[in-house]
């Protein structure tokens, strides 16, 4: 018939709507227990009305009751699945953010270490230059001390020669 949706499309639409409702309930912070109680209460009221309206047909009431309870269970399951999916996504997003933050921190630490490494290399180079300069000065002092020692020895020899000449 025209305008009648095929069952599979109807089910798909119902599932999409239930899932959307689950996302809405999650985002407004609806308490899970309160939603479950409301859904159960609504199913019970529907069963009572069907029982009153079709009291002469217990087989139909039984089938309707089972169907209503199954639908309520599926509805709750879809809603809770959405809650769970949103929580998992939020956890994944938080983990991705933490991973990005960690990677940025590592890059910063490595850059700082490389910068400090350059500073240490520059200081080591400066220390090596200073050490070479000190070695050069120490070498000059040693040469001057040697010359002074030679001059003192010659002066002592000269003084000894003068003392002998005077005697």
PDB file of C-alpha atoms in Angstrom:
ATOM      1  CA  UNK A   1       0.000   0.000   0.000  1.00  0.00           C
ATOM      2  CA  UNK A   2       1.001   3.561  -0.649  1.00  0.00           C
ATOM      3  CA  UNK A   3       2.459   5.582   2.187  1.00  0.00           C
ATOM      4  CA  UNK A   4       3.159   2.482   4.261  1.00  0.00           C
ATOM      5  CA  UNK A   5       6.764   2.096   5.213  1.00  0.00           C
ATOM      6  CA  UNK A   6       8.310  -1.389   4.818  1.00  0.00           C
ATOM      7  CA  UNK A   7       9.019  -3.116   8.143  1.00  0.00           C
ATOM      8  CA  UNK A   8      12.805  -3.001   7.801  1.00  0.00           C
ATOM      9  CA  UNK A   9      12.719   0.763   7.134  1.00  0.00           C
ATOM     10  CA  UNK A  10      10.322   1.211  10.049  1.00  0.00           C
ATOM     11  CA  UNK A  11      12.628  -0.726  12.357  1.00  0.00           C
ATOM     12  CA  UNK A  12      15.642   1.231  11.131  1.00  0.00           C
ATOM     13  CA  UNK A  13      13.859   4.535  11.707  1.00  0.00           C
ATOM     14  CA  UNK A  14      12.757   3.440  15.184  1.00  0.00           C
ATOM     15  CA  UNK A  15      16.315   2.378  16.052  1.00  0.00           C
ATOM     16  CA  UNK A  16      17.759   5.671  14.772  1.00  0.00           C
ATOM     17  CA  UNK A  17      15.214   7.633  16.822  1.00  0.00           C
ATOM     18  CA  UNK A  18      15.864   5.598  19.964  1.00  0.00           C
ATOM     19  CA  UNK A  19      19.602   6.079  19.516  1.00  0.00           C
ATOM     20  CA  UNK A  20      19.145   9.823  19.026  1.00  0.00           C
ATOM     21  CA  UNK A  21      17.016   9.943  22.167  1.00  0.00           C
ATOM     22  CA  UNK A  22      19.787   8.125  24.037  1.00  0.00           C
ATOM     23  CA  UNK A  23      22.319  10.756  22.906  1.00  0.00           C
ATOM     24  CA  UNK A  24      19.992  13.565  23.969  1.00  0.00           C
ATOM     25  CA  UNK A  25      19.389  11.990  27.377  1.00  0.00           C
ATOM     26  CA  UNK A  26      23.130  11.550  27.848  1.00  0.00           C
ATOM     27  CA  UNK A  27      23.925  15.153  26.961  1.00  0.00           C
ATOM     28  CA  UNK A  28      21.253  16.611  29.246  1.00  0.00           C
ATOM     29  CA  UNK A  29      22.536  14.399  32.060  1.00  0.00           C
ATOM     30  CA  UNK A  30      19.362  12.394  32.592  1.00  0.00           C
ATOM     31  CA  UNK A  31      19.814   9.836  35.389  1.00  0.00           C
ATOM     32  CA  UNK A  32      19.927   6.323  33.935  1.00  0.00           C
ATOM     33  CA  UNK A  33      17.845   4.760  36.708  1.00  0.00           C
ATOM     34  CA  UNK A  34      15.168   7.427  36.356  1.00  0.00           C
ATOM     35  CA  UNK A  35      14.943   6.846  32.592  1.00  0.00           C
ATOM     36  CA  UNK A  36      14.778   3.066  33.060  1.00  0.00           C
ATOM     37  CA  UNK A  37      12.015   3.439  35.663  1.00  0.00           C
ATOM     38  CA  UNK A  38      10.030   5.781  33.405  1.00  0.00           C
ATOM     39  CA  UNK A  39      10.318   3.364  30.457  1.00  0.00           C
ATOM     40  CA  UNK A  40       9.245   0.408  32.619  1.00  0.00           C
ATOM     41  CA  UNK A  41       6.352   2.395  34.107  1.00  0.00           C
ATOM     42  CA  UNK A  42       5.183   3.430  30.613  1.00  0.00           C
ATOM     43  CA  UNK A  43       5.324  -0.194  29.400  1.00  0.00           C
ATOM     44  CA  UNK A  44       3.314  -1.313  32.450  1.00  0.00           C
ATOM     45  CA  UNK A  45       0.662   1.360  31.840  1.00  0.00           C
ATOM     46  CA  UNK A  46       0.411   0.298  28.200  1.00  0.00           C
ATOM     47  CA  UNK A  47      -0.014  -3.358  29.211  1.00  0.00           C
ATOM     48  CA  UNK A  48      -2.766  -2.373  31.691  1.00  0.00           C
ATOM     49  CA  UNK A  49      -4.659  -0.429  29.008  1.00  0.00           C
ATOM     50  CA  UNK A  50      -4.373  -3.283  26.516  1.00  0.00           C
ATOM     51  CA  UNK A  51      -5.552  -5.715  29.212  1.00  0.00           C
ATOM     52  CA  UNK A  52      -8.584  -3.557  29.945  1.00  0.00           C
ATOM     53  CA  UNK A  53      -9.422  -2.961  26.275  1.00  0.00           C
ATOM     54  CA  UNK A  54      -8.940  -6.582  25.117  1.00  0.00           C
ATOM     55  CA  UNK A  55      -9.935  -8.475  28.276  1.00  0.00           C
ATOM     56  CA  UNK A  56     -11.880 -11.002  26.205  1.00  0.00           C
ATOM     57  CA  UNK A  57      -8.733 -12.036  24.294  1.00  0.00           C
ATOM     58  CA  UNK A  58      -6.084 -13.348  26.775  1.00  0.00           C
ATOM     59  CA  UNK A  59      -3.884 -14.707  23.949  1.00  0.00           C
ATOM     60  CA  UNK A  60      -3.635 -11.263  22.381  1.00  0.00           C
ATOM     61  CA  UNK A  61      -2.934  -9.659  25.778  1.00  0.00           C
ATOM     62  CA  UNK A  62      -0.100 -12.165  26.398  1.00  0.00           C
ATOM     63  CA  UNK A  63       1.445 -11.510  22.959  1.00  0.00           C
ATOM     64  CA  UNK A  64       1.042  -7.747  23.314  1.00  0.00           C
ATOM     65  CA  UNK A  65       2.601  -7.841  26.791  1.00  0.00           C
ATOM     66  CA  UNK A  66       5.606  -9.830  25.553  1.00  0.00           C
ATOM     67  CA  UNK A  67       6.031  -7.491  22.591  1.00  0.00           C
ATOM     68  CA  UNK A  68       5.788  -4.364  24.743  1.00  0.00           C
ATOM     69  CA  UNK A  69       8.327  -5.732  27.240  1.00  0.00           C
ATOM     70  CA  UNK A  70      10.708  -6.723  24.424  1.00  0.00           C
ATOM     71  CA  UNK A  71      10.403  -3.283  22.847  1.00  0.00           C
ATOM     72  CA  UNK A  72      10.983  -1.581  26.210  1.00  0.00           C
ATOM     73  CA  UNK A  73      14.045  -3.776  26.785  1.00  0.00           C
ATOM     74  CA  UNK A  74      15.396  -3.027  23.308  1.00  0.00           C
ATOM     75  CA  UNK A  75      14.735   0.674  23.810  1.00  0.00           C
ATOM     76  CA  UNK A  76      16.638   0.646  27.096  1.00  0.00           C
ATOM     77  CA  UNK A  77      19.444  -1.349  25.502  1.00  0.00           C
ATOM     78  CA  UNK A  78      19.752   1.151  22.623  1.00  0.00           C
ATOM     79  CA  UNK A  79      19.758   4.069  25.045  1.00  0.00           C
ATOM     80  CA  UNK A  80      22.412   2.502  27.263  1.00  0.00           C
ATOM     81  CA  UNK A  81      24.457   1.542  24.206  1.00  0.00           C
ATOM     82  CA  UNK A  82      24.465   5.218  23.221  1.00  0.00           C
ATOM     83  CA  UNK A  83      25.528   6.202  26.724  1.00  0.00           C
ATOM     84  CA  UNK A  84      28.344   3.663  26.539  1.00  0.00           C
ATOM     85  CA  UNK A  85      29.386   4.736  23.028  1.00  0.00           C
ATOM     86  CA  UNK A  86      29.515   8.390  24.094  1.00  0.00           C
ATOM     87  CA  UNK A  87      31.567   7.484  27.180  1.00  0.00           C
ATOM     88  CA  UNK A  88      33.976   5.405  25.066  1.00  0.00           C
ATOM     89  CA  UNK A  89      34.349   8.251  22.574  1.00  0.00           C
ATOM     90  CA  UNK A  90      34.930  10.756  25.369  1.00  0.00           C
ATOM     91  CA  UNK A  91      37.570   8.436  26.845  1.00  0.00           C
ATOM     92  CA  UNK A  92      39.207   8.003  23.441  1.00  0.00           C
ATOM     93  CA  UNK A  93      39.181  11.780  22.891  1.00  0.00           C
ATOM     94  CA  UNK A  94      40.686  12.394  26.332  1.00  0.00           C
ATOM     95  CA  UNK A  95      43.352   9.779  25.655  1.00  0.00           C
ATOM     96  CA  UNK A  96      44.137  11.363  22.277  1.00  0.00           C
ATOM     97  CA  UNK A  97      44.428  14.760  23.958  1.00  0.00           C
ATOM     98  CA  UNK A  98      46.721  13.320  26.635  1.00  0.00           C
ATOM     99  CA  UNK A  99      48.800  11.647  23.936  1.00  0.00           C
ATOM    100  CA  UNK A 100      49.100  14.921  22.023  1.00  0.00           C
ATOM    101  CA  UNK A 101      50.030  16.779  25.220  1.00  0.00           C
ATOM    102  CA  UNK A 102      52.619  14.113  26.077  1.00  0.00           C
ATOM    103  CA  UNK A 103      54.137  14.263  22.595  1.00  0.00           C
ATOM    104  CA  UNK A 104      54.335  18.084  22.776  1.00  0.00           C
ATOM    105  CA  UNK A 105      55.951  17.830  26.194  1.00  0.00           C
ATOM    106  CA  UNK A 106      58.517  15.313  24.927  1.00  0.00           C
ATOM    107  CA  UNK A 107      59.342  17.556  21.952  1.00  0.00           C
ATOM    108  CA  UNK A 108      59.750  20.528  24.290  1.00  0.00           C
ATOM    109  CA  UNK A 109      62.000  18.550  26.641  1.00  0.00           C
ATOM    110  CA  UNK A 110      64.105  17.302  23.720  1.00  0.00           C
ATOM    111  CA  UNK A 111      64.440  20.827  22.314  1.00  0.00           C
ATOM    112  CA  UNK A 112      65.467  22.103  25.741  1.00  0.00           C
ATOM    113  CA  UNK A 113      67.972  19.275  26.106  1.00  0.00           C
ATOM    114  CA  UNK A 114      69.414  19.991  22.665  1.00  0.00           C
ATOM    115  CA  UNK A 115      69.642  23.672  23.584  1.00  0.00           C
ATOM    116  CA  UNK A 116      71.380  22.809  26.848  1.00  0.00           C
ATOM    117  CA  UNK A 117      73.614  20.379  24.989  1.00  0.00           C
ATOM    118  CA  UNK A 118      74.693  23.208  22.701  1.00  0.00           C
ATOM    119  CA  UNK A 119      75.370  25.380  25.751  1.00  0.00           C
ATOM    120  CA  UNK A 120      77.415  22.594  27.374  1.00  0.00           C
ATOM    121  CA  UNK A 121      79.375  22.069  24.141  1.00  0.00           C
ATOM    122  CA  UNK A 122      80.087  25.803  23.946  1.00  0.00           C
ATOM    123  CA  UNK A 123      81.200  25.806  27.600  1.00  0.00           C
ATOM    124  CA  UNK A 124      83.382  22.751  26.997  1.00  0.00           C
ATOM    125  CA  UNK A 125      84.942  24.417  23.970  1.00  0.00           C
ATOM    126  CA  UNK A 126      85.590  27.559  26.038  1.00  0.00           C
ATOM    127  CA  UNK A 127      87.086  25.460  28.831  1.00  0.00           C
ATOM    128  CA  UNK A 128      89.337  23.659  26.336  1.00  0.00           C
ATOM    129  CA  UNK A 129      90.535  26.990  24.919  1.00  0.00           C
ATOM    130  CA  UNK A 130      91.157  28.276  28.452  1.00  0.00           C
ATOM    131  CA  UNK A 131      93.000  25.077  29.373  1.00  0.00           C
ATOM    132  CA  UNK A 132      95.197  25.384  26.255  1.00  0.00           C
ATOM    133  CA  UNK A 133      95.871  28.995  27.191  1.00  0.00           C
ATOM    134  CA  UNK A 134      96.733  27.984  30.741  1.00  0.00           C
ATOM    135  CA  UNK A 135      98.996  25.234  29.453  1.00  0.00           C
ATOM    136  CA  UNK A 136     100.667  27.802  27.204  1.00  0.00           C
ATOM    137  CA  UNK A 137     101.149  30.173  30.164  1.00  0.00           C
ATOM    138  CA  UNK A 138     102.357  27.313  32.359  1.00  0.00           C
ATOM    139  CA  UNK A 139     104.830  26.380  29.611  1.00  0.00           C
ATOM    140  CA  UNK A 140     106.029  29.985  29.446  1.00  0.00           C
ATOM    141  CA  UNK A 141     106.379  30.100  33.250  1.00  0.00           C
ATOM    142  CA  UNK A 142     108.298  26.812  33.177  1.00  0.00           C
ATOM    143  CA  UNK A 143     110.619  28.162  30.458  1.00  0.00           C
ATOM    144  CA  UNK A 144     111.129  31.371  32.437  1.00  0.00           C
ATOM    145  CA  UNK A 145     111.824  29.358  35.595  1.00  0.00           C
ATOM    146  CA  UNK A 146     114.361  27.246  33.695  1.00  0.00           C
ATOM    147  CA  UNK A 147     116.058  30.356  32.348  1.00  0.00           C
ATOM    148  CA  UNK A 148     116.029  31.842  35.847  1.00  0.00           C
ATOM    149  CA  UNK A 149     117.555  28.633  37.245  1.00  0.00           C
ATOM    150  CA  UNK A 150     120.268  28.708  34.558  1.00  0.00           C
ATOM    151  CA  UNK A 151     120.951  32.376  35.283  1.00  0.00           C
ATOM    152  CA  UNK A 152     121.159  31.650  39.032  1.00  0.00           C
ATOM    153  CA  UNK A 153     123.542  28.752  38.440  1.00  0.00           C
ATOM    154  CA  UNK A 154     125.736  30.940  36.238  1.00  0.00           C
ATOM    155  CA  UNK A 155     125.597  33.705  38.869  1.00  0.00           C
ATOM    156  CA  UNK A 156     126.530  31.158  41.546  1.00  0.00           C
ATOM    157  CA  UNK A 157     129.426  29.903  39.401  1.00  0.00           C
ATOM    158  CA  UNK A 158     130.540  33.468  38.837  1.00  0.00           C
ATOM    159  CA  UNK A 159     130.267  34.173  42.559  1.00  0.00           C
ATOM    160  CA  UNK A 160     132.224  30.988  43.319  1.00  0.00           C
ATOM    161  CA  UNK A 161     134.901  32.033  40.799  1.00  0.00           C
ATOM    162  CA  UNK A 162     135.157  35.462  42.418  1.00  0.00           C
ATOM    163  CA  UNK A 163     135.435  33.952  45.870  1.00  0.00           C
ATOM    164  CA  UNK A 164     138.287  31.728  44.692  1.00  0.00           C
ATOM    165  CA  UNK A 165     139.963  34.632  42.989  1.00  0.00           C
ATOM    166  CA  UNK A 166     139.760  36.689  46.169  1.00  0.00           C
ATOM    167  CA  UNK A 167     141.201  33.894  48.278  1.00  0.00           C
TER     168      UNK A 167
END
